């Protein structure tokens, strides 16, 4: 295929986009490759390109029916953003005529929507790709694709090209809307189809979605991240910060409310930067929350907050309560100001504590949860102790805890690290012990109290028992008729555990609809 034909087939975006030199040199036969590796220099230089909005997404007629009598299976790794991307991918595949299947053996398209945040996340995907190879021999119509954050990494693409010839397609996080073209190309060609765009400034509305369930829904409010914490790969894999227009978000939430959803999770890697990129509008997360709280939907949450951009107006709006829930996930990463500095988090321990105080004063009932990294290069015992003491001082009720994992291309990966792995593991254990104890403590006062629970379904362990979450995201197990699934109900807590509550069903909450 010559370049003109490739452009017509939509395989590459434009002939002026540069190939990464290593790809060009080693893999020049893969003409489809449009690839830029994560590069700090390049990424930090970004931001000049205008954000383009596309409101007219449509699947071309020539692709309709491509999935007739074919099934797809998607494996999703990583964060809620990826889970939500999977809903869009499923939406596109369904529009093409594919049917979903839980059984990989009967799938004609298998996609791995991957996460690059830590090395073990990546290893799991490579392991899984190995397991899929025999399926390729059994089913000649099978296409295997890798998408999500790993596909944005140069080393991953090269490794797949070299060792995983069972893979037919690799496409990036900015290329999801191009899936029909990518599939078409994969059916036509014997070569691996790779489409990973470096262009990251676009927002594409109206993408079809097949949502997971009909109780809780994810809604993207922004994409990308410009924070460049020194350990983190996300700014490279997800591109620059760009916010969806308020009217599009409000319309989507209204529509979900009208369709009967009970809870909305607003998504972004750094939601507190929402609106910073608007040139024509002075409208930030506080304004958005203030508009959304008037919508007739019982629960609205958001994730993830960066402490740096958590402004007073947002706190003021959250304090209005109603459907804006009093649980805030506020990743701190470390309790040591020196470590925070080399992580480039752009706040100190003292700033963080000040912010927590402000939030607690405005919202006295607030529950705070967090993310913590232990064993950052050269973290001393004292610095780690500061993380433990901060955790206690804030009174966090839950945390996701991680051992630092170097990510190629990030500044921290170049830092010399003299902390042995056993020490890191020991720190993680000590931290987890504290996290467990403080979660158990936070559960105790619930005994005898009545809480509102959004019932999500059967408990994972016992189908006789239903399970759901309180407004503060506590898991509650209780017996009740199955008709309660999808409703908000009152449950009296009779027993507390470290990570969950056991209760007795009382009744359906009368005014399921909370209004300001
Ligand atoms: N945008 C979110 C974080 C997304 S990643 C935020 O800033 O809060 C989720 C969590 O993974 C991070 O909060 C951090 O605790 C952890 N993480 C990110 N990069 C990591 C790395 N290289 N090693 C270990 N943990 C990491
Ligand atoms: Fe990564 Fe979050 Fe930092 Fe962005 S704000 S660089 S996503 S840890
Ligand atoms: Fe992982 Fe990408 Fe999310 S790296 S955590 S899937 S943004």
Coordinates of C-alpha atoms in Angstrom, one line a residue, residues 314 365 442:
X314 CA -15.1 24.1 45.5
X365 CA -18.9 15.1 58.5
X442 CA -13.7 4.4 61.5

